[in-house]
PDB file of C-alpha atoms and ligand atoms in Angstrom:
ATOM      1  CA  UNK A  70     -15.394  -1.332  -2.477  1.00  0.00           C
ATOM      2  CA  UNK A  71     -18.481   0.822  -2.279  1.00  0.00           C
ATOM      3  CA  UNK A  72     -19.311   3.698  -4.578  1.00  0.00           C
ATOM      4  CA  UNK A  73     -18.222   6.360  -2.125  1.00  0.00           C
ATOM      5  CA  UNK A  74     -14.888   6.876  -3.870  1.00  0.00           C
ATOM      6  CA  UNK A  75     -12.952  10.091  -3.648  1.00  0.00           C
ATOM      7  CA  UNK A  76     -13.057  11.685  -7.147  1.00  0.00           C
ATOM      8  CA  UNK A  77      -9.416  12.768  -6.830  1.00  0.00           C
ATOM      9  CA  UNK A  78      -8.256   9.253  -5.926  1.00  0.00           C
ATOM     10  CA  UNK A  79     -10.324   7.805  -8.793  1.00  0.00           C
ATOM     11  CA  UNK A  80      -8.884  10.250 -11.344  1.00  0.00           C
ATOM     12  CA  UNK A  81      -5.310   9.646 -10.178  1.00  0.00           C
ATOM     13  CA  UNK A  82      -5.784   5.865 -10.332  1.00  0.00           C
ATOM     14  CA  UNK A  83      -7.386   6.032 -13.799  1.00  0.00           C
ATOM     15  CA  UNK A  84      -4.583   8.190 -15.159  1.00  0.00           C
ATOM     16  CA  UNK A  85      -1.936   5.857 -13.721  1.00  0.00           C
ATOM     17  CA  UNK A  86      -3.617   2.893 -15.448  1.00  0.00           C
ATOM     18  CA  UNK A  87      -3.687   4.858 -18.691  1.00  0.00           C
ATOM     19  CA  UNK A  88      -0.023   5.753 -18.437  1.00  0.00           C
ATOM     20  CA  UNK A  89       0.879   2.105 -17.692  1.00  0.00           C
ATOM     21  CA  UNK A  90      -0.964   1.077 -20.857  1.00  0.00           C
ATOM     22  CA  UNK A  91       0.651   3.815 -22.934  1.00  0.00           C
ATOM     23  CA  UNK A  92       4.057   2.840 -21.601  1.00  0.00           C
ATOM     24  CA  UNK A  93       3.522  -0.810 -22.572  1.00  0.00           C
ATOM     25  CA  UNK A  94       2.652   0.220 -26.142  1.00  0.00           C
ATOM     26  CA  UNK A  95       5.478   2.762 -26.366  1.00  0.00           C
ATOM     27  CA  UNK A  96       7.983   0.106 -25.317  1.00  0.00           C
ATOM     28  CA  UNK A  97       6.526  -2.264 -27.896  1.00  0.00           C
ATOM     29  CA  UNK A  98       6.885   0.422 -30.600  1.00  0.00           C
ATOM     30  CA  UNK A  99      10.534   0.915 -29.630  1.00  0.00           C
ATOM     31  CA  UNK A 100      11.150  -2.834 -29.815  1.00  0.00           C
ATOM     32  CA  UNK A 101       9.457  -3.008 -33.238  1.00  0.00           C
ATOM     33  CA  UNK A 102      11.592  -0.165 -34.567  1.00  0.00           C
ATOM     34  CA  UNK A 103      14.732  -1.837 -33.250  1.00  0.00           C
ATOM     35  CA  UNK A 104      13.810  -5.207 -34.787  1.00  0.00           C
ATOM     36  CA  UNK A 105      12.927  -3.697 -38.165  1.00  0.00           C
ATOM     37  CA  UNK A 106      16.429  -2.235 -38.260  1.00  0.00           C
ATOM     38  CA  UNK A 107      18.457  -5.080 -36.844  1.00  0.00           C
ATOM     39  CA  UNK A 108      16.460  -8.127 -37.970  1.00  0.00           C
ATOM     40  CA  UNK A 109      14.390  -7.338 -41.091  1.00  0.00           C
ATOM     41  CA  UNK A 110      13.494 -11.041 -41.454  1.00  0.00           C
ATOM     42  CA  UNK A 111      11.668 -10.984 -38.166  1.00  0.00           C
ATOM     43  CA  UNK A 112      10.078  -7.681 -39.061  1.00  0.00           C
ATOM     44  CA  UNK A 113       8.588  -8.981 -42.306  1.00  0.00           C
ATOM     45  CA  UNK A 114       7.294 -12.082 -40.541  1.00  0.00           C
ATOM     46  CA  UNK A 115       5.755  -9.834 -37.883  1.00  0.00           C
ATOM     47  CA  UNK A 116       4.025  -7.791 -40.584  1.00  0.00           C
ATOM     48  CA  UNK A 117       2.749 -10.988 -42.173  1.00  0.00           C
ATOM     49  CA  UNK A 118       1.122 -11.906 -38.863  1.00  0.00           C
ATOM     50  CA  UNK A 119      -0.548  -8.504 -38.727  1.00  0.00           C
ATOM     51  CA  UNK A 120      -1.816  -9.010 -42.280  1.00  0.00           C
ATOM     52  CA  UNK A 121      -3.140 -12.486 -41.471  1.00  0.00           C
ATOM     53  CA  UNK A 122      -4.938 -11.022 -38.459  1.00  0.00           C
ATOM     54  CA  UNK A 123      -6.591  -8.412 -40.662  1.00  0.00           C
ATOM     55  CA  UNK A 124      -7.548 -11.145 -43.181  1.00  0.00           C
ATOM     56  CA  UNK A 125      -8.986 -13.108 -40.302  1.00  0.00           C
ATOM     57  CA  UNK A 126     -11.230 -10.290 -39.116  1.00  0.00           C
ATOM     58  CA  UNK A 127     -12.314  -9.614 -42.711  1.00  0.00           C
ATOM     59  CA  UNK A 128     -13.205 -13.277 -43.178  1.00  0.00           C
ATOM     60  CA  UNK A 129     -15.243 -13.261 -39.973  1.00  0.00           C
ATOM     61  CA  UNK A 130     -17.110 -10.083 -40.984  1.00  0.00           C
ATOM     62  CA  UNK A 131     -17.784 -11.083 -44.615  1.00  0.00           C
ATOM     63  CA  UNK A 132     -19.041 -14.502 -43.549  1.00  0.00           C
ATOM     64  CA  UNK A 133     -18.824 -15.856 -47.089  1.00  0.00           C
ATOM     65  CA  UNK A 134     -17.631 -19.121 -48.678  1.00  0.00           C
ATOM     66  CA  UNK A 135     -16.324 -21.941 -46.534  1.00  0.00           C
ATOM     67  CA  UNK A 136     -15.892 -19.606 -43.581  1.00  0.00           C
ATOM     68  CA  UNK A 137     -14.902 -22.152 -40.908  1.00  0.00           C
ATOM     69  CA  UNK A 138     -12.207 -23.631 -43.115  1.00  0.00           C
ATOM     70  CA  UNK A 139     -10.779 -20.193 -43.992  1.00  0.00           C
ATOM     71  CA  UNK A 140     -10.728 -19.139 -40.316  1.00  0.00           C
ATOM     72  CA  UNK A 141      -8.996 -22.365 -39.279  1.00  0.00           C
ATOM     73  CA  UNK A 142      -6.367 -21.973 -41.962  1.00  0.00           C
ATOM     74  CA  UNK A 143      -5.642 -18.361 -41.069  1.00  0.00           C
ATOM     75  CA  UNK A 144      -5.467 -19.151 -37.357  1.00  0.00           C
ATOM     76  CA  UNK A 145      -3.059 -21.999 -38.009  1.00  0.00           C
ATOM     77  CA  UNK A 146      -0.905 -19.823 -40.208  1.00  0.00           C
ATOM     78  CA  UNK A 147      -0.761 -17.172 -37.523  1.00  0.00           C
ATOM     79  CA  UNK A 148       0.131 -19.655 -34.817  1.00  0.00           C
ATOM     80  CA  UNK A 149       2.958 -21.101 -36.886  1.00  0.00           C
ATOM     81  CA  UNK A 150       4.328 -17.658 -37.680  1.00  0.00           C
ATOM     82  CA  UNK A 151       4.159 -16.662 -34.024  1.00  0.00           C
ATOM     83  CA  UNK A 152       6.163 -19.733 -33.045  1.00  0.00           C
ATOM     84  CA  UNK A 153       8.643 -18.978 -35.831  1.00  0.00           C
ATOM     85  CA  UNK A 154       9.062 -15.407 -34.540  1.00  0.00           C
ATOM     86  CA  UNK A 155       9.859 -16.680 -31.065  1.00  0.00           C
ATOM     87  CA  UNK A 156      12.552 -18.974 -32.429  1.00  0.00           C
ATOM     88  CA  UNK A 157      14.009 -16.218 -34.596  1.00  0.00           C
ATOM     89  CA  UNK A 158      14.015 -13.688 -31.761  1.00  0.00           C
ATOM     90  CA  UNK A 159      15.973 -16.148 -29.635  1.00  0.00           C
ATOM     91  CA  UNK A 160      18.416 -16.720 -32.500  1.00  0.00           C
ATOM     92  CA  UNK A 161      19.020 -12.982 -32.696  1.00  0.00           C
ATOM     93  CA  UNK A 162      19.642 -12.875 -28.961  1.00  0.00           C
ATOM     94  CA  UNK A 163      16.317 -11.274 -27.956  1.00  0.00           C
ATOM     95  CA  UNK A 164      13.810 -12.570 -25.392  1.00  0.00           C
ATOM     96  CA  UNK A 165      11.056 -14.489 -27.199  1.00  0.00           C
ATOM     97  CA  UNK A 166       8.362 -12.069 -25.978  1.00  0.00           C
ATOM     98  CA  UNK A 167      10.242  -9.013 -27.260  1.00  0.00           C
ATOM     99  CA  UNK A 168       7.447  -8.171 -29.706  1.00  0.00           C
ATOM    100  CA  UNK A 169       4.611  -8.649 -27.229  1.00  0.00           C
ATOM    101  CA  UNK A 170       3.220  -5.703 -25.233  1.00  0.00           C
ATOM    102  CA  UNK A 171       4.126  -6.193 -21.580  1.00  0.00           C
ATOM    103  CA  UNK A 172       1.329  -4.919 -19.375  1.00  0.00           C
ATOM    104  CA  UNK A 173       1.681  -4.269 -15.645  1.00  0.00           C
ATOM    105  CA  UNK A 174      -1.586  -6.165 -15.118  1.00  0.00           C
ATOM    106  CA  UNK A 175      -1.943  -9.183 -17.402  1.00  0.00           C
ATOM    107  CA  UNK A 176      -5.532  -9.678 -16.198  1.00  0.00           C
ATOM    108  CA  UNK A 177      -6.944  -6.498 -17.771  1.00  0.00           C
ATOM    109  CA  UNK A 178      -4.018  -5.610 -20.110  1.00  0.00           C
ATOM    110  CA  UNK A 179      -3.857  -2.286 -18.240  1.00  0.00           C
ATOM    111  CA  UNK A 180      -7.346  -1.291 -19.318  1.00  0.00           C
ATOM    112  CA  UNK A 181      -8.541  -1.208 -15.686  1.00  0.00           C
ATOM    113  CA  UNK A 182     -11.651  -3.256 -16.438  1.00  0.00           C
ATOM    114  CA  UNK A 183     -12.573  -6.919 -16.741  1.00  0.00           C
ATOM    115  CA  UNK A 184     -16.032  -7.773 -18.102  1.00  0.00           C
ATOM    116  CA  UNK A 185     -17.233  -4.270 -17.331  1.00  0.00           C
ATOM    117  CA  UNK A 186     -16.071  -4.359 -13.699  1.00  0.00           C
ATOM    118  CA  UNK A 187     -13.090  -2.543 -12.231  1.00  0.00           C
ATOM    119  CA  UNK A 188     -10.044  -4.832 -12.203  1.00  0.00           C
ATOM    120  CA  UNK A 189      -8.305  -5.476  -8.898  1.00  0.00           C
ATOM    121  CA  UNK A 190      -5.294  -3.432 -10.070  1.00  0.00           C
ATOM    122  CA  UNK A 191      -7.573  -0.400 -10.476  1.00  0.00           C
ATOM    123  CA  UNK A 192      -9.126  -0.891  -7.008  1.00  0.00           C
ATOM    124  CA  UNK A 193      -5.664  -1.210  -5.446  1.00  0.00           C
ATOM    125  CA  UNK A 194      -4.603   2.103  -6.990  1.00  0.00           C
ATOM    126  CA  UNK A 195      -7.796   3.801  -5.785  1.00  0.00           C
ATOM    127  CA  UNK A 196      -7.010   2.534  -2.267  1.00  0.00           C
ATOM    128  CA  UNK A 197      -3.446   3.820  -2.530  1.00  0.00           C
ATOM    129  CA  UNK A 198      -4.482   7.311  -3.616  1.00  0.00           C
ATOM    130  CA  UNK A 199      -7.309   7.470  -1.055  1.00  0.00           C
ATOM    131  CA  UNK A 200      -4.819   6.802   1.754  1.00  0.00           C
ATOM    132  CA  UNK A 201      -2.360   9.301   0.275  1.00  0.00           C
ATOM    133  CA  UNK A 202      -5.115  11.911   0.303  1.00  0.00           C
ATOM    134  CA  UNK A 203      -5.875  11.000   3.908  1.00  0.00           C
ATOM    135  CA  UNK A 204      -2.202  11.307   4.905  1.00  0.00           C
ATOM    136  CA  UNK A 205      -1.899  14.748   3.319  1.00  0.00           C
ATOM    137  CA  UNK A 206      -3.623  16.283   6.338  1.00  0.00           C
ATOM    138  CA  UNK A 207      -1.374  14.403   8.801  1.00  0.00           C
ATOM    139  CA  UNK A 208       0.761  16.875  10.750  1.00  0.00           C
ATOM    140  CA  UNK A 209       3.162  14.253  12.133  1.00  0.00           C
ATOM    141  CA  UNK A 210       6.617  14.411  10.607  1.00  0.00           C
ATOM    142  CA  UNK A 211       8.036  11.148   9.205  1.00  0.00           C
ATOM    143  CA  UNK A 212      11.523  10.007  10.221  1.00  0.00           C
ATOM    144  CA  UNK A 213      14.209   7.522   9.150  1.00  0.00           C
ATOM    145  CA  UNK A 214      15.469   4.737  11.401  1.00  0.00           C
ATOM    146  CA  UNK A 215      18.934   6.374  11.346  1.00  0.00           C
ATOM    147  CA  UNK A 216      17.528   9.447  13.077  1.00  0.00           C
ATOM    148  CA  UNK A 217      16.669   7.541  16.245  1.00  0.00           C
ATOM    149  CA  UNK A 218      18.987   8.668  19.030  1.00  0.00           C
ATOM    150  CA  UNK A 219      19.549   5.906  21.581  1.00  0.00           C
ATOM    151  CA  UNK A 220      21.705   8.247  23.715  1.00  0.00           C
ATOM    152  CA  UNK A 221      18.534   9.990  24.850  1.00  0.00           C
ATOM    153  CA  UNK A 222      17.673   6.878  26.880  1.00  0.00           C
ATOM    154  CA  UNK A 223      19.369   6.332  30.195  1.00  0.00           C
ATOM    155  CA  UNK A 224      21.662   3.331  30.664  1.00  0.00           C
ATOM    156  CA  UNK A 225      21.113   3.400  34.423  1.00  0.00           C
ATOM    157  CA  UNK A 226      18.542   0.912  35.760  1.00  0.00           C
ATOM    158  CA  UNK A 227      15.275   2.501  36.920  1.00  0.00           C
ATOM    159  CA  UNK A 228      13.526   1.644  40.227  1.00  0.00           C
ATOM    160  CA  UNK A 229      12.218  -1.625  38.754  1.00  0.00           C
ATOM    161  CA  UNK A 230      15.719  -2.610  37.572  1.00  0.00           C
ATOM    162  CA  UNK A 231      15.002  -2.001  33.895  1.00  0.00           C
ATOM    163  CA  UNK A 232      17.638  -0.228  31.822  1.00  0.00           C
ATOM    164  CA  UNK A 233      15.699   2.087  29.440  1.00  0.00           C
ATOM    165  CA  UNK A 234      18.425   2.110  26.780  1.00  0.00           C
ATOM    166  CA  UNK A 235      18.563  -1.683  26.681  1.00  0.00           C
ATOM    167  CA  UNK A 236      14.791  -1.945  26.532  1.00  0.00           C
ATOM    168  CA  UNK A 237      14.590   0.664  23.771  1.00  0.00           C
ATOM    169  CA  UNK A 238      17.287  -0.931  21.622  1.00  0.00           C
ATOM    170  CA  UNK A 239      15.379  -4.167  21.916  1.00  0.00           C
ATOM    171  CA  UNK A 240      12.133  -2.460  20.801  1.00  0.00           C
ATOM    172  CA  UNK A 241      13.984  -0.673  17.989  1.00  0.00           C
ATOM    173  CA  UNK A 242      15.473  -3.962  16.726  1.00  0.00           C
ATOM    174  CA  UNK A 243      12.047  -5.599  16.769  1.00  0.00           C
ATOM    175  CA  UNK A 244      10.516  -2.656  14.874  1.00  0.00           C
ATOM    176  CA  UNK A 245      13.263  -2.855  12.247  1.00  0.00           C
ATOM    177  CA  UNK A 246      12.561  -6.547  11.892  1.00  0.00           C
ATOM    178  CA  UNK A 247       8.835  -5.764  11.627  1.00  0.00           C
ATOM    179  CA  UNK A 248       9.564  -3.484   8.666  1.00  0.00           C
ATOM    180  CA  UNK A 249      11.977  -5.961   7.021  1.00  0.00           C
ATOM    181  CA  UNK A 250       9.531  -8.858   7.234  1.00  0.00           C
ATOM    182  CA  UNK A 251       6.329  -6.826   6.813  1.00  0.00           C
ATOM    183  CA  UNK A 252       3.449  -8.383   4.892  1.00  0.00           C
ATOM    184  CA  UNK A 253      -0.239  -7.508   4.598  1.00  0.00           C
ATOM    185  CA  UNK A 254      -0.869 -10.102   7.309  1.00  0.00           C
ATOM    186  CA  UNK A 255       1.795  -9.029   9.811  1.00  0.00           C
ATOM    187  CA  UNK A 256       0.859  -8.853  13.486  1.00  0.00           C
ATOM    188  CA  UNK A 257      -0.577  -5.742  15.159  1.00  0.00           C
ATOM    189  CA  UNK A 258       1.474  -3.708  17.636  1.00  0.00           C
ATOM    190  CA  UNK A 259       0.467  -1.786  20.734  1.00  0.00           C
ATOM    191  CA  UNK A 260       2.904   0.868  22.058  1.00  0.00           C
ATOM    192  CA  UNK A 261       2.321   2.254  25.529  1.00  0.00           C
ATOM    193  CA  UNK A 262       4.289   4.250  28.094  1.00  0.00           C
ATOM    194  CA  UNK A 263       4.549   7.816  29.355  1.00  0.00           C
ATOM    195  CA  UNK A 264       4.550  10.911  27.151  1.00  0.00           C
ATOM    196  CA  UNK A 265       7.742  11.741  25.257  1.00  0.00           C
ATOM    197  CA  UNK A 266       9.373   8.312  25.049  1.00  0.00           C
ATOM    198  CA  UNK A 267       9.477   8.059  21.265  1.00  0.00           C
ATOM    199  CA  UNK A 268       6.309   6.093  20.447  1.00  0.00           C
ATOM    200  CA  UNK A 269       5.225   8.528  17.748  1.00  0.00           C
ATOM    201  CA  UNK A 270       8.803   8.810  16.475  1.00  0.00           C
ATOM    202  CA  UNK A 271       9.136   5.024  16.112  1.00  0.00           C
ATOM    203  CA  UNK A 272       5.673   4.799  14.507  1.00  0.00           C
ATOM    204  CA  UNK A 273       6.669   7.458  11.994  1.00  0.00           C
ATOM    205  CA  UNK A 274       9.847   5.522  11.130  1.00  0.00           C
ATOM    206  CA  UNK A 275       7.805   2.377  10.500  1.00  0.00           C
ATOM    207  CA  UNK A 276       5.327   4.376   8.385  1.00  0.00           C
ATOM    208  CA  UNK A 277       8.066   6.009   6.315  1.00  0.00           C
ATOM    209  CA  UNK A 278      10.020   2.803   5.708  1.00  0.00           C
ATOM    210  CA  UNK A 279       6.903   0.876   4.654  1.00  0.00           C
ATOM    211  CA  UNK A 280       5.588   3.681   2.416  1.00  0.00           C
ATOM    212  CA  UNK A 281       8.994   3.651   0.720  1.00  0.00           C
ATOM    213  CA  UNK A 282       8.626  -0.113   0.243  1.00  0.00           C
ATOM    214  CA  UNK A 283       5.355   0.586  -1.597  1.00  0.00           C
ATOM    215  CA  UNK A 284       2.867  -0.320   1.120  1.00  0.00           C
ATOM    216  CA  UNK A 285      -0.304   1.593   1.664  1.00  0.00           C
ATOM    217  CA  UNK A 286       0.108   3.076   5.164  1.00  0.00           C
ATOM    218  CA  UNK A 287      -2.499   5.326   6.826  1.00  0.00           C
ATOM    219  CA  UNK A 288      -0.817   7.270   9.635  1.00  0.00           C
ATOM    220  CA  UNK A 289      -2.269   9.998  11.847  1.00  0.00           C
ATOM    221  CA  UNK A 290      -3.402  10.724  15.368  1.00  0.00           C
ATOM    222  CA  UNK A 291      -6.561   8.882  16.304  1.00  0.00           C
ATOM    223  CA  UNK A 292      -8.081  12.273  17.045  1.00  0.00           C
ATOM    224  CA  UNK A 293      -7.579  13.579  13.487  1.00  0.00           C
ATOM    225  CA  UNK A 294      -8.851  10.352  11.956  1.00  0.00           C
ATOM    226  CA  UNK A 295     -11.998  10.514  14.071  1.00  0.00           C
ATOM    227  CA  UNK A 296     -12.620  14.202  13.307  1.00  0.00           C
ATOM    228  CA  UNK A 297     -12.470  13.375   9.600  1.00  0.00           C
ATOM    229  CA  UNK A 298     -14.676  10.321  10.037  1.00  0.00           C
ATOM    230  CA  UNK A 299     -17.214  12.406  11.927  1.00  0.00           C
ATOM    231  CA  UNK A 300     -17.232  15.080   9.207  1.00  0.00           C
ATOM    232  CA  UNK A 301     -17.832  12.356   6.584  1.00  0.00           C
ATOM    233  CA  UNK A 302     -20.553  10.796   8.680  1.00  0.00           C
ATOM    234  CA  UNK A 303     -22.478  14.019   9.194  1.00  0.00           C
ATOM    235  CA  UNK A 304     -21.908  14.950   5.546  1.00  0.00           C
ATOM    236  CA  UNK A 305     -19.811  18.002   6.269  1.00  0.00           C
ATOM    237  CA  UNK A 306     -17.322  16.397   3.845  1.00  0.00           C
ATOM    238  CA  UNK A 307     -17.704  13.662   1.265  1.00  0.00           C
ATOM    239  CA  UNK A 308     -14.688  11.509   2.067  1.00  0.00           C
ATOM    240  CA  UNK A 309     -14.612   7.885   3.132  1.00  0.00           C
ATOM    241  CA  UNK A 310     -12.085   8.023   5.950  1.00  0.00           C
ATOM    242  CA  UNK A 311     -13.216   4.878   7.768  1.00  0.00           C
ATOM    243  CA  UNK A 312     -13.244   2.794   4.614  1.00  0.00           C
ATOM    244  CA  UNK A 313      -9.818   4.106   3.602  1.00  0.00           C
ATOM    245  CA  UNK A 314      -8.440   3.271   7.063  1.00  0.00           C
ATOM    246  CA  UNK A 315      -9.993  -0.180   7.075  1.00  0.00           C
ATOM    247  CA  UNK A 316      -8.583  -0.998   3.627  1.00  0.00           C
ATOM    248  CA  UNK A 317      -5.014   0.266   4.115  1.00  0.00           C
ATOM    249  CA  UNK A 318      -2.168  -2.290   4.270  1.00  0.00           C
ATOM    250  CA  UNK A 319      -1.162  -0.844   7.649  1.00  0.00           C
ATOM    251  CA  UNK A 320      -2.968   1.654   9.879  1.00  0.00           C
ATOM    252  CA  UNK A 321      -1.103   3.570  12.560  1.00  0.00           C
ATOM    253  CA  UNK A 322      -3.410   5.178  15.099  1.00  0.00           C
ATOM    254  CA  UNK A 323      -1.249   7.538  17.113  1.00  0.00           C
ATOM    255  CA  UNK A 324      -2.019   8.900  20.559  1.00  0.00           C
ATOM    256  CA  UNK A 325      -5.022   6.817  21.535  1.00  0.00           C
ATOM    257  CA  UNK A 326      -6.778   8.621  24.379  1.00  0.00           C
ATOM    258  CA  UNK A 327      -6.335  12.112  22.909  1.00  0.00           C
ATOM    259  CA  UNK A 328      -9.794  11.940  21.328  1.00  0.00           C
ATOM    260  CA  UNK A 329     -13.079  12.864  23.001  1.00  0.00           C
ATOM    261  CA  UNK A 330     -15.081  10.024  24.425  1.00  0.00           C
ATOM    262  CA  UNK A 331     -18.299  10.172  22.423  1.00  0.00           C
ATOM    263  CA  UNK A 332     -20.572   7.343  21.311  1.00  0.00           C
ATOM    264  CA  UNK A 333     -19.605   8.066  17.688  1.00  0.00           C
ATOM    265  CA  UNK A 334     -15.853   7.988  18.437  1.00  0.00           C
ATOM    266  CA  UNK A 335     -16.076   4.853  20.548  1.00  0.00           C
ATOM    267  CA  UNK A 336     -18.101   2.902  18.019  1.00  0.00           C
ATOM    268  CA  UNK A 337     -15.947   4.077  15.091  1.00  0.00           C
ATOM    269  CA  UNK A 338     -12.768   3.123  16.923  1.00  0.00           C
ATOM    270  CA  UNK A 339     -14.189  -0.277  17.805  1.00  0.00           C
ATOM    271  CA  UNK A 340     -15.325  -0.768  14.214  1.00  0.00           C
ATOM    272  CA  UNK A 341     -11.837  -0.016  12.830  1.00  0.00           C
ATOM    273  CA  UNK A 342      -9.982  -2.143  15.399  1.00  0.00           C
ATOM    274  CA  UNK A 343     -12.357  -5.065  15.203  1.00  0.00           C
ATOM    275  CA  UNK A 344     -12.805  -5.130  11.418  1.00  0.00           C
ATOM    276  CA  UNK A 345      -9.052  -5.134  10.868  1.00  0.00           C
ATOM    277  CA  UNK A 346      -8.611  -7.974  13.379  1.00  0.00           C
ATOM    278  CA  UNK A 347     -11.274  -9.972  11.545  1.00  0.00           C
ATOM    279  CA  UNK A 348      -9.573  -9.249   8.222  1.00  0.00           C
ATOM    280  CA  UNK A 349      -6.269 -10.370   9.805  1.00  0.00           C
ATOM    281  CA  UNK A 350      -4.520  -7.169   8.727  1.00  0.00           C
ATOM    282  CA  UNK A 351      -2.113  -5.178  10.905  1.00  0.00           C
ATOM    283  CA  UNK A 352      -2.738  -2.044  12.960  1.00  0.00           C
ATOM    284  CA  UNK A 353      -0.317  -0.143  15.202  1.00  0.00           C
ATOM    285  CA  UNK A 354      -1.807   1.757  18.135  1.00  0.00           C
ATOM    286  CA  UNK A 355       0.151   3.978  20.497  1.00  0.00           C
ATOM    287  CA  UNK A 356      -0.998   5.613  23.702  1.00  0.00           C
ATOM    288  CA  UNK A 357       0.333   7.693  26.591  1.00  0.00           C
ATOM    289  CA  UNK A 358      -2.332   6.248  28.854  1.00  0.00           C
ATOM    290  CA  UNK A 359      -1.497   3.629  31.453  1.00  0.00           C
ATOM    291  CA  UNK A 360      -3.374   0.347  31.369  1.00  0.00           C
ATOM    292  CA  UNK A 361      -5.606   1.464  34.253  1.00  0.00           C
ATOM    293  CA  UNK A 362      -6.396   4.774  32.485  1.00  0.00           C
ATOM    294  CA  UNK A 363      -7.232   2.776  29.353  1.00  0.00           C
ATOM    295  CA  UNK A 364      -9.568   0.584  31.390  1.00  0.00           C
ATOM    296  CA  UNK A 365     -11.316   3.688  32.714  1.00  0.00           C
ATOM    297  CA  UNK A 366     -11.753   5.252  29.279  1.00  0.00           C
ATOM    298  CA  UNK A 367     -12.592   2.283  27.058  1.00  0.00           C
ATOM    299  CA  UNK A 368     -14.932  -0.623  26.893  1.00  0.00           C
ATOM    300  CA  UNK A 369     -13.555  -4.023  27.858  1.00  0.00           C
ATOM    301  CA  UNK A 370     -14.154  -5.268  24.312  1.00  0.00           C
ATOM    302  CA  UNK A 371     -11.670  -2.683  22.941  1.00  0.00           C
ATOM    303  CA  UNK A 372      -9.060  -3.227  25.658  1.00  0.00           C
ATOM    304  CA  UNK A 373      -9.258  -7.000  25.278  1.00  0.00           C
ATOM    305  CA  UNK A 374      -8.427  -6.631  21.565  1.00  0.00           C
ATOM    306  CA  UNK A 375      -5.197  -4.768  22.402  1.00  0.00           C
ATOM    307  CA  UNK A 376      -4.124  -7.013  25.232  1.00  0.00           C
ATOM    308  CA  UNK A 377      -5.141 -10.263  23.553  1.00  0.00           C
ATOM    309  CA  UNK A 378      -4.536  -9.740  19.830  1.00  0.00           C
ATOM    310  CA  UNK A 379      -1.701  -7.166  19.631  1.00  0.00           C
ATOM    311  CA  UNK A 380       1.989  -7.552  20.449  1.00  0.00           C
ATOM    312  CA  UNK A 381       2.412  -5.024  23.258  1.00  0.00           C
ATOM    313  CA  UNK A 382       5.537  -2.918  23.837  1.00  0.00           C
ATOM    314  CA  UNK A 383       6.051  -0.816  26.933  1.00  0.00           C
ATOM    315  CA  UNK A 384       8.318   2.192  26.407  1.00  0.00           C
ATOM    316  CA  UNK A 385      10.699   3.196  29.210  1.00  0.00           C
ATOM    317  CA  UNK A 386      12.780   6.257  30.067  1.00  0.00           C
ATOM    318  CA  UNK A 387      12.503   9.951  30.855  1.00  0.00           C
ATOM    319  CA  UNK A 388      10.557  12.391  28.683  1.00  0.00           C
ATOM    320  CA  UNK A 389      12.877  12.975  25.697  1.00  0.00           C
ATOM    321  CA  UNK A 390      11.488  16.433  25.031  1.00  0.00           C
ATOM    322  CA  UNK A 391      12.636  17.493  28.505  1.00  0.00           C
ATOM    323  CA  UNK A 392      16.074  15.947  27.980  1.00  0.00           C
ATOM    324  CA  UNK A 393      16.420  17.706  24.607  1.00  0.00           C
ATOM    325  CA  UNK A 394      15.413  21.006  26.194  1.00  0.00           C
ATOM    326  CA  UNK A 395      17.990  20.542  28.940  1.00  0.00           C
ATOM    327  CA  UNK A 396      20.683  19.711  26.360  1.00  0.00           C
ATOM    328  CA  UNK A 397      19.865  22.917  24.461  1.00  0.00           C
ATOM    329  CA  UNK A 398      20.008  25.036  27.639  1.00  0.00           C
ATOM    330  CA  UNK A 399      23.436  23.752  28.508  1.00  0.00           C
TER     331      UNK A 399
HETATM  332 ZN1   ZN B 174      -5.892  -5.130 -14.013  1.00  0.00          ZN
END
């Protein structure tokens, strides 16, 4: 992670770490209070351990007498008492770690830092809040899988013999499975087909379901992402859109082809697509363009990524917006 971190994302991440730490200590305090009431024997042993620990630090600071021997004795005493506490807790029907603070991150004990560097848990939270900030400007509405209306797809074969409703229920089932089995190394998907066939709708369902499962999903139209990236690049804003997109668990680039063809846009798009392929992390791209229109607009090296490295899905049917309009007029 570079130093170009959004201050808002940093502050949110730091305060979440702090509240995790506070929560661990609050829970410990509650457990201590409960034990002192219900099992005074354990409580007095626990206090003896605390006293031995204080004696130990005093001995280390004072550095007098046979210091090594004293330290060894105190350490031994503490160890024995800790083992005794575990046994007693079990006897009283408590888990043996009931009087140990339980941190969300055992690596940094919810301090956020290890040897002066940000712990991975802290970086993960910064990533999460950076993507959330990015998604705040997304105008696309998110939907649930239950909202998908299969009736809007015809069950009459089209000129090529394909039944849109059958094809769409197949795509829907595969997308549900994608969500159910999603991992940070899932495959990438490429949705193409005419306007108004539900590509954005399905993408938004995947985004919503995975955000609810706790994944870090960046979702917006490619055009909006690139406008933000351009503003960052020319210092009209101080975000880090490209880095946030590259680091998200899943990136959904909606409506490829809606953006202007500029050298900046083309190289940024290639950078995002290619870096994520190299990192073996998933991206979902959707487009209304046909394969020949894509070939006209983009470099071979971009197209070959989609056709060679993504699972492609062609959407079939008649523009749903038109069908909905007709249904309303009836
Ligand atoms: Zn940590």
